[in-house]
Amino acid sequence: MGPVLVTESQPQEWTYVSEGGATIVFSYTGPSHPNFTGKVLRLRKIPVSKAAPMTHTDDDEPDDPMIAFQRIVIAPLVPSEYLPDLDVVLLDASWLGALENLRNVDRPAERREKDQIDKGRRKGILATDLVGGKGTLAVEIKPKWGFMPNPIHLSQETAPLKTTTCRFCMHTLFKSEGGDVSTQYCPLDLYSRDEGRMRRAVHDLWSGWVQSDGELNNLRLFVSGKMIKPSEQSFTALKEFLPGNPVLEEAFSAALLPFLRRPALAVISNLQSALDALDIEGLAKLYAMVHPDADGLNCVDWDPSFEEWQEFATSYDSVYCTLDHSKLFPEHIKTYLMAYLLSASFKDCSVIFRIRRPDASGQPSVDAPHAITVIDLDMKRVDRLGKWADLDRRIVEHCQTIDAIQRKPCVERH
């Protein structure tokens, strides 16, 4: 069977779904097709200032790195039932241009000003459509950091704060100072496996979604493939998926809890914590031991090859997990850099829960294919490390100026 060609479909048969910093997603809504029905098209973006000509630049372009990264690195760590299907699709510059002309108006204005579809790409990704399908409510949660750091490599100045207030809640306080909409959501509640705390986390996510008019990216809702924002019309649409309680927020929480009891979130938080064994502070100390004259993690100029990623994934249990993380091993600097990058992928991923209209029992099914799926597990680049270290420092310094009474304590599940 030959490769799938995007030109086997028409641009008008694809509708805009959503986008992140690096990619934009369209859902197939055309007539039944063996390659496209039930799929989304994930395309890479490029800054408007760096837009390439509408021609393909490389006939031998490799597959999108997301495909290889999931196959080589993510799949050995995450049960297959929680991962989407990813396939290669061959692109056409003129077809992409037509799609952009049709759907650009559906994108947020701030996104249109910043970037656009990279029409110089020859290959894209076809993935399982997790938000489409009539009669489906898709709930996308970006859970974020689900653990507190081990204090052993923290400084005396940062340890008291970092071990009582989680990274997400500190970051929320930092961003709210800059005018961002605040939220009471704490990831440790969502990851806790305690029903009362999980319910509170869902209520906090819902409140943040309503108060921000759907702009906070920790919660997104899709009805039959279309992202909705808080409104009377969308509340009416949600009620057919969330019966049993006239208070929609309560019904939403009750519908999500059976999904949250499943192990998916525990898999994510356990990997986040295990892979970030040193905290960014410990990683910086280790790098300084190896490169004492360097300007911290800003100077890391090595990106792992796929061969190195494959070796890391293969030896994860036998090498990385057997290291004594209470010590710093200069000879394992590359291993720890890769582990931190991979932890960042899990800290930034999203989970999609697919809720179908209730059956006669009134209960949602958590056993349907792709009922729970982890997405956006992109490969992170080492040039982010210096920025992350600087952001960590600024967040902690800001939170140290805030009265402890204003910081709610965060409790990690043990």
Coordinates of C-alpha atoms in Angstrom, one line a residue:
M1 CA 0.0 0.0 0.0
G2 CA 1.4 3.4 -1.0
P3 CA 1.6 6.5 1.1
V4 CA -1.6 8.5 1.9
L5 CA -1.8 11.7 -0.2
V6 CA -3.6 14.6 1.2
T7 CA -4.8 15.5 -2.3
E8 CA -7.1 12.5 -2.2
S9 CA -9.3 14.9 -0.2
Q10 CA -10.5 18.4 -0.8
P11 CA -9.4 21.4 1.4
Q12 CA -13.0 22.3 2.1
E13 CA -13.5 18.8 3.7
W14 CA -11.3 19.8 6.6
T15 CA -12.4 22.0 9.5
Y16 CA -10.2 23.9 12.0
V17 CA -10.1 22.2 15.5
S18 CA -7.3 23.8 17.5
E19 CA -3.6 24.6 17.6
G20 CA -0.6 24.9 19.9
G21 CA 2.7 26.6 19.7
A22 CA 4.1 24.3 17.0
T23 CA 1.2 22.6 15.2
I24 CA -2.3 23.2 14.0
V25 CA -5.1 20.6 13.7
F26 CA -7.9 20.1 11.2
S27 CA -10.6 17.4 11.3
Y28 CA -11.9 15.5 8.3
T29 CA -15.7 16.2 7.7
G30 CA -16.0 15.0 4.1
P31 CA -17.7 11.9 2.7
S32 CA -16.7 8.5 3.9
H33 CA -13.0 7.8 3.0
P34 CA -10.8 4.8 4.0
N35 CA -7.9 7.0 4.8
F36 CA -9.5 10.1 6.3
T37 CA -12.7 9.3 8.0
G38 CA -12.2 9.5 11.8
K39 CA -8.9 11.3 11.3
V40 CA -7.3 14.7 12.0
L41 CA -4.6 16.4 10.0
R42 CA -1.8 17.8 12.2
L43 CA 0.4 20.3 10.4
R44 CA 3.5 22.1 11.5
K45 CA 3.5 25.9 11.7
I46 CA 6.1 28.5 10.9
P47 CA 6.4 32.2 12.0
V48 CA 4.8 34.6 9.6
S49 CA 8.2 36.4 9.4
K50 CA 9.9 33.2 8.2
A51 CA 7.2 31.9 5.8
A52 CA 8.7 29.7 3.0
P53 CA 7.7 29.7 -0.6
M54 CA 4.7 27.5 -1.5
T55 CA 7.0 24.8 -2.8
H56 CA 8.3 21.6 -1.2
T57 CA 11.9 22.0 -0.2
D58 CA 13.0 18.4 0.2
D59 CA 11.6 15.3 -1.6
D60 CA 13.5 13.2 1.0
E61 CA 12.1 15.0 4.0
P62 CA 12.0 12.6 7.0
D63 CA 8.7 11.8 8.7
D64 CA 7.4 14.3 11.3
P65 CA 9.6 13.8 14.4
M66 CA 6.4 13.3 16.5
I67 CA 5.8 9.9 14.8
A68 CA 9.3 8.6 15.4
F69 CA 9.4 10.0 18.9
Q70 CA 6.1 8.3 19.9
R71 CA 7.2 5.0 18.3
I72 CA 10.8 5.0 19.8
V73 CA 10.5 6.8 23.1
I74 CA 6.9 7.2 24.3
A75 CA 5.5 3.8 23.3
P76 CA 7.8 1.8 25.6
L77 CA 6.8 3.9 28.6
V78 CA 3.0 4.5 28.1
P79 CA 0.4 1.7 27.6
S80 CA -0.7 1.6 23.9
E81 CA -4.3 2.0 24.9
Y82 CA -3.6 5.6 26.0
L83 CA -1.8 6.6 22.8
P84 CA -3.3 7.9 19.5
D85 CA -2.6 6.2 16.1
L86 CA -0.2 8.3 14.0
D87 CA 0.4 7.9 10.3
V88 CA 2.4 9.8 7.6
V89 CA 0.5 11.8 5.0
L90 CA 2.2 13.4 1.9
L91 CA 1.4 17.1 1.5
D92 CA 1.0 19.5 -1.4
A93 CA 1.9 23.2 -1.2
S94 CA -1.0 24.4 -3.3
W95 CA -3.5 22.3 -1.4
L96 CA -2.1 23.7 1.9
G97 CA -2.5 27.2 0.6
A98 CA -6.1 26.6 -0.3
L99 CA -6.8 25.1 3.2
E100 CA -5.2 28.1 4.8
N101 CA -7.3 30.5 2.7
L102 CA -10.4 28.7 3.7
R103 CA -9.8 28.2 7.4
N104 CA -7.5 31.0 8.5
V105 CA -10.5 33.0 9.6
D106 CA -11.4 30.3 12.1
R107 CA -8.1 30.8 14.0
P108 CA -7.7 33.1 16.9
A109 CA -6.6 36.6 15.7
E110 CA -3.4 36.5 17.9
R111 CA -2.4 33.2 16.3
R112 CA -3.0 34.5 12.7
E113 CA -0.7 37.4 13.4
K114 CA 2.1 35.2 14.8
D115 CA 2.3 32.1 12.6
Q116 CA 0.8 30.1 9.7
I117 CA 0.9 26.7 8.1
D118 CA 4.3 25.7 7.0
K119 CA 3.5 25.1 3.3
G120 CA 7.1 24.1 2.6
R121 CA 6.6 20.8 4.4
R122 CA 6.2 17.6 2.4
K123 CA 4.9 15.4 5.2
G124 CA 2.3 15.8 7.9
I125 CA 0.5 13.6 10.4
L126 CA -2.8 11.8 10.2
A127 CA -4.0 11.0 13.7
T128 CA -7.0 9.5 15.4
D129 CA -9.8 12.2 15.6
L130 CA -10.3 12.3 19.4
V131 CA -12.6 15.3 19.5
G132 CA -14.9 14.7 16.4
G133 CA -17.8 12.4 15.9
K134 CA -21.4 13.1 16.3
G135 CA -22.8 12.4 19.8
T136 CA -19.4 12.8 21.5
L137 CA -18.3 15.2 24.2
A138 CA -14.5 15.4 24.2
V139 CA -12.9 16.9 27.3
E140 CA -9.2 18.0 26.9
I141 CA -7.3 18.5 30.1
K142 CA -3.8 19.7 30.3
P143 CA -3.0 18.4 33.8
K144 CA 0.6 19.8 34.1
W145 CA 3.1 19.0 36.9
G146 CA 1.8 16.2 39.2
F147 CA 4.6 16.0 41.8
M148 CA 6.7 17.9 44.3
P149 CA 10.5 17.9 43.8
N150 CA 12.9 15.9 45.9
P151 CA 14.5 18.5 48.2
I152 CA 17.9 16.8 48.2
H153 CA 19.3 19.0 45.3
L154 CA 17.4 22.2 46.2
S155 CA 19.1 25.1 47.8
Q156 CA 18.3 26.2 51.4
E157 CA 16.6 29.2 49.9
T158 CA 14.2 27.4 47.6
A159 CA 13.5 24.1 49.3
P160 CA 11.0 25.5 51.9
L161 CA 8.8 26.9 49.1
K162 CA 9.3 24.2 46.5
T163 CA 8.3 21.5 48.9
T164 CA 5.1 23.1 50.1
T165 CA 3.7 24.8 47.0
C166 CA 3.6 22.9 43.7
R167 CA 5.2 24.3 40.6
F168 CA 1.9 24.9 38.8
C169 CA 0.4 26.9 41.7
M170 CA 3.6 29.0 42.0
H171 CA 3.5 29.7 38.2
T172 CA -0.2 30.6 38.5
L173 CA 0.7 33.2 41.2
F174 CA 3.5 34.5 39.0
K175 CA 1.4 34.9 35.9
S176 CA -1.5 36.4 37.8
E177 CA 0.8 39.2 38.8
G178 CA 1.2 40.0 35.1
G179 CA -2.5 40.2 34.6
D180 CA -3.4 36.6 33.5
V181 CA -6.6 35.1 34.6
S182 CA -6.0 33.2 37.9
T183 CA -7.2 29.7 38.7
Q184 CA -7.6 27.7 41.9
Y185 CA -6.8 24.5 40.1
C186 CA -4.0 22.4 41.6
P187 CA -2.7 19.4 39.6
L188 CA -1.9 17.5 42.7
D189 CA -5.6 17.3 43.5
L190 CA -6.3 15.9 40.0
Y191 CA -3.5 13.3 40.4
S192 CA -4.3 12.4 44.0
R193 CA -6.6 9.4 43.4
D194 CA -8.7 10.8 46.3
E195 CA -12.3 11.2 45.1
G196 CA -12.9 14.4 47.0
R197 CA -9.7 16.1 45.8
M198 CA -10.3 15.0 42.2
R199 CA -13.8 16.4 42.3
R200 CA -12.4 19.7 43.7
A201 CA -9.8 19.8 40.8
V202 CA -12.6 19.3 38.2
H203 CA -14.7 22.1 39.8
D204 CA -11.6 24.4 39.8
L205 CA -10.9 23.6 36.1
W206 CA -14.6 24.3 35.3
S207 CA -14.5 27.6 37.2
G208 CA -11.4 28.6 35.4
W209 CA -12.9 27.7 32.1
V210 CA -16.0 29.8 32.8
Q211 CA -14.2 32.8 34.3
S212 CA -11.7 33.0 31.5
D213 CA -14.4 32.5 28.8
G214 CA -12.6 29.3 27.8
E215 CA -9.2 31.0 27.3
L216 CA -7.3 29.1 30.0
N217 CA -5.7 26.1 28.2
N218 CA -6.0 23.6 31.1
L219 CA -9.6 22.7 30.0
R220 CA -11.1 22.6 26.6
L221 CA -14.5 21.2 25.6
F222 CA -15.5 19.9 22.2
V223 CA -19.1 18.9 21.2
S224 CA -19.2 16.8 18.0
G225 CA -15.8 18.1 16.9
K226 CA -16.4 21.8 17.6
M227 CA -14.6 23.6 20.5
I228 CA -17.2 25.4 22.6
K229 CA -16.8 28.3 25.0
P230 CA -19.0 29.1 28.0
S231 CA -22.4 30.4 26.9
E232 CA -26.1 29.5 27.4
Q233 CA -26.0 27.8 24.0
S234 CA -23.0 25.6 24.8
F235 CA -24.5 24.8 28.3
T236 CA -27.6 23.5 26.5
A237 CA -25.5 21.4 24.2
L238 CA -23.6 19.9 27.2
K239 CA -26.7 18.9 29.1
E240 CA -27.5 16.1 26.7
F241 CA -24.2 14.5 27.7
L242 CA -24.4 15.3 31.4
P243 CA -27.8 14.3 32.7
G244 CA -28.7 13.4 36.3
N245 CA -27.9 16.7 38.0
P246 CA -29.5 20.1 37.2
V247 CA -26.3 21.8 38.3
L248 CA -24.1 21.4 35.2
E249 CA -20.8 21.8 37.0
E250 CA -21.8 18.9 39.3
A251 CA -22.9 16.7 36.4
F252 CA -19.6 17.5 34.6
S253 CA -17.6 16.4 37.6
A254 CA -19.7 13.2 38.0
A255 CA -19.1 12.3 34.4
L256 CA -15.4 12.7 34.6
L257 CA -14.7 10.9 37.8
P258 CA -14.9 7.4 36.3
F259 CA -12.3 8.4 33.8
L260 CA -10.0 9.9 36.4
R261 CA -10.0 6.7 38.5
R262 CA -8.3 4.9 35.6
P263 CA -4.4 4.7 35.7
A264 CA -3.7 7.1 32.9
L265 CA -3.0 10.1 35.1
A266 CA -0.8 8.0 37.5
V267 CA 1.3 6.9 34.5
I268 CA 1.9 10.6 33.6
S269 CA 2.7 11.8 37.1
N270 CA 5.0 8.9 37.9
L271 CA 7.0 9.4 34.7
Q272 CA 7.2 13.2 35.3
S273 CA 8.6 12.6 38.8
A274 CA 10.9 9.8 37.9
L275 CA 12.4 11.6 34.9
D276 CA 12.8 14.9 36.8
A277 CA 14.8 13.3 39.6
L278 CA 17.1 16.3 40.2
D279 CA 14.9 19.3 39.6
I280 CA 16.2 22.0 37.3
E281 CA 18.4 23.2 40.1
G282 CA 20.1 19.8 40.5
L283 CA 20.4 19.5 36.7
A284 CA 22.1 22.9 36.6
K285 CA 24.5 21.8 39.4
L286 CA 25.4 18.7 37.5
Y287 CA 26.0 20.6 34.3
A288 CA 28.2 23.0 36.1
M289 CA 30.3 20.1 37.4
V290 CA 30.9 19.0 33.8
H291 CA 31.3 22.5 32.3
P292 CA 32.5 24.8 35.1
D293 CA 33.2 27.7 32.8
A294 CA 29.8 27.6 31.0
D295 CA 27.0 30.1 31.6
G296 CA 24.7 27.5 33.1
L297 CA 22.2 25.5 31.1
N298 CA 22.0 28.3 28.5
C299 CA 25.2 26.8 27.0
V300 CA 23.9 23.3 26.3
D301 CA 24.3 22.9 22.5
W302 CA 23.6 19.2 22.1
D303 CA 20.3 17.8 20.9
P304 CA 19.9 14.0 21.2
S305 CA 19.7 12.0 18.0
F306 CA 17.0 9.5 17.5
E307 CA 19.6 6.8 18.0
E308 CA 20.4 8.3 21.4
W309 CA 16.7 8.6 22.3
Q310 CA 16.2 4.9 21.3
E311 CA 19.1 3.9 23.5
F312 CA 17.7 5.9 26.4
A313 CA 14.3 4.4 26.1
T314 CA 15.7 0.9 25.8
S315 CA 17.9 1.3 28.8
Y316 CA 15.5 3.3 30.9
D317 CA 14.7 0.6 33.4
S318 CA 18.1 -1.0 33.5
V319 CA 20.3 2.2 33.6
Y320 CA 18.4 5.4 34.5
C321 CA 16.0 3.8 37.1
T322 CA 18.9 2.1 38.9
L323 CA 21.0 5.3 39.4
D324 CA 21.2 6.8 42.9
H325 CA 19.5 10.1 42.2
S326 CA 20.6 11.5 45.6
K327 CA 24.1 11.8 44.1
L328 CA 25.3 13.7 41.0
F329 CA 27.1 11.7 38.4
P330 CA 29.0 13.8 35.8
E331 CA 29.5 10.8 33.6
H332 CA 25.7 10.6 33.2
I333 CA 25.1 14.2 32.3
K334 CA 23.6 13.4 28.9
T335 CA 21.3 10.8 30.5
Y336 CA 19.9 13.3 32.9
L337 CA 19.5 16.0 30.3
M338 CA 17.5 13.6 28.2
A339 CA 15.5 12.5 31.2
Y340 CA 14.6 16.1 32.0
L341 CA 13.6 16.9 28.4
L342 CA 11.3 13.8 28.4
S343 CA 9.8 14.8 31.7
A344 CA 9.0 18.2 30.2
S345 CA 7.1 16.4 27.5
F346 CA 4.9 14.7 30.0
K347 CA 4.5 17.9 32.0
D348 CA 3.1 19.7 28.9
C349 CA 1.0 16.9 27.5
S350 CA -2.8 16.8 27.3
V351 CA -5.3 14.0 28.0
I352 CA -8.6 13.7 26.1
F353 CA -11.6 12.0 27.6
R354 CA -14.3 11.0 25.2
I355 CA -17.8 11.0 26.8
R356 CA -20.6 9.6 24.6
R357 CA -24.3 10.3 25.2
P358 CA -25.3 8.2 28.2
D359 CA -26.8 4.8 27.6
A360 CA -29.9 3.4 29.4
S361 CA -27.9 3.1 32.6
G362 CA -27.0 6.8 32.4
Q363 CA -23.3 6.0 32.8
P364 CA -20.4 7.0 30.5
S365 CA -18.2 4.2 29.2
V366 CA -14.5 4.3 30.0
D367 CA -13.7 1.1 28.1
A368 CA -14.4 2.3 24.5
P369 CA -11.4 2.6 22.2
H370 CA -9.6 6.0 22.7
A371 CA -11.9 6.8 25.7
I372 CA -8.7 8.1 27.4
T373 CA -5.8 9.3 25.2
V374 CA -2.6 11.1 26.0
I375 CA -1.6 13.6 23.3
D376 CA 0.9 16.4 22.5
L377 CA 3.9 14.4 23.7
D378 CA 6.3 16.4 21.6
M379 CA 10.1 16.1 21.7
K380 CA 11.6 19.1 23.6
R381 CA 14.8 20.8 22.5
V382 CA 17.8 21.5 24.8
D383 CA 17.8 25.2 23.9
R384 CA 14.8 25.5 26.2
L385 CA 16.7 24.4 29.3
G386 CA 18.3 27.8 30.0
K387 CA 14.9 29.5 29.6
W388 CA 13.3 26.9 32.0
A389 CA 16.0 27.5 34.6
D390 CA 15.6 31.2 34.4
L391 CA 11.8 31.0 34.6
D392 CA 12.1 28.6 37.6
R393 CA 14.3 31.2 39.4
R394 CA 11.9 34.1 38.6
I395 CA 8.9 32.1 39.7
V396 CA 10.4 31.2 43.0
E397 CA 11.8 34.7 43.7
H398 CA 8.3 36.1 43.1
C399 CA 6.5 33.6 45.3
Q400 CA 9.0 34.2 48.1
T401 CA 7.7 37.8 48.2
I402 CA 4.1 36.6 48.8
D403 CA 2.8 36.1 52.3
A404 CA 2.5 32.3 53.0
I405 CA -1.2 32.9 53.9
Q406 CA -1.9 33.7 50.2
R407 CA -0.3 30.4 49.1
K408 CA -2.6 27.4 49.6
P409 CA -0.6 24.4 50.6
C410 CA -0.2 21.7 48.0
V411 CA -0.3 18.0 49.1
E412 CA 1.3 15.3 47.1
R413 CA -0.1 11.8 47.0
H414 CA 2.3 9.2 48.5

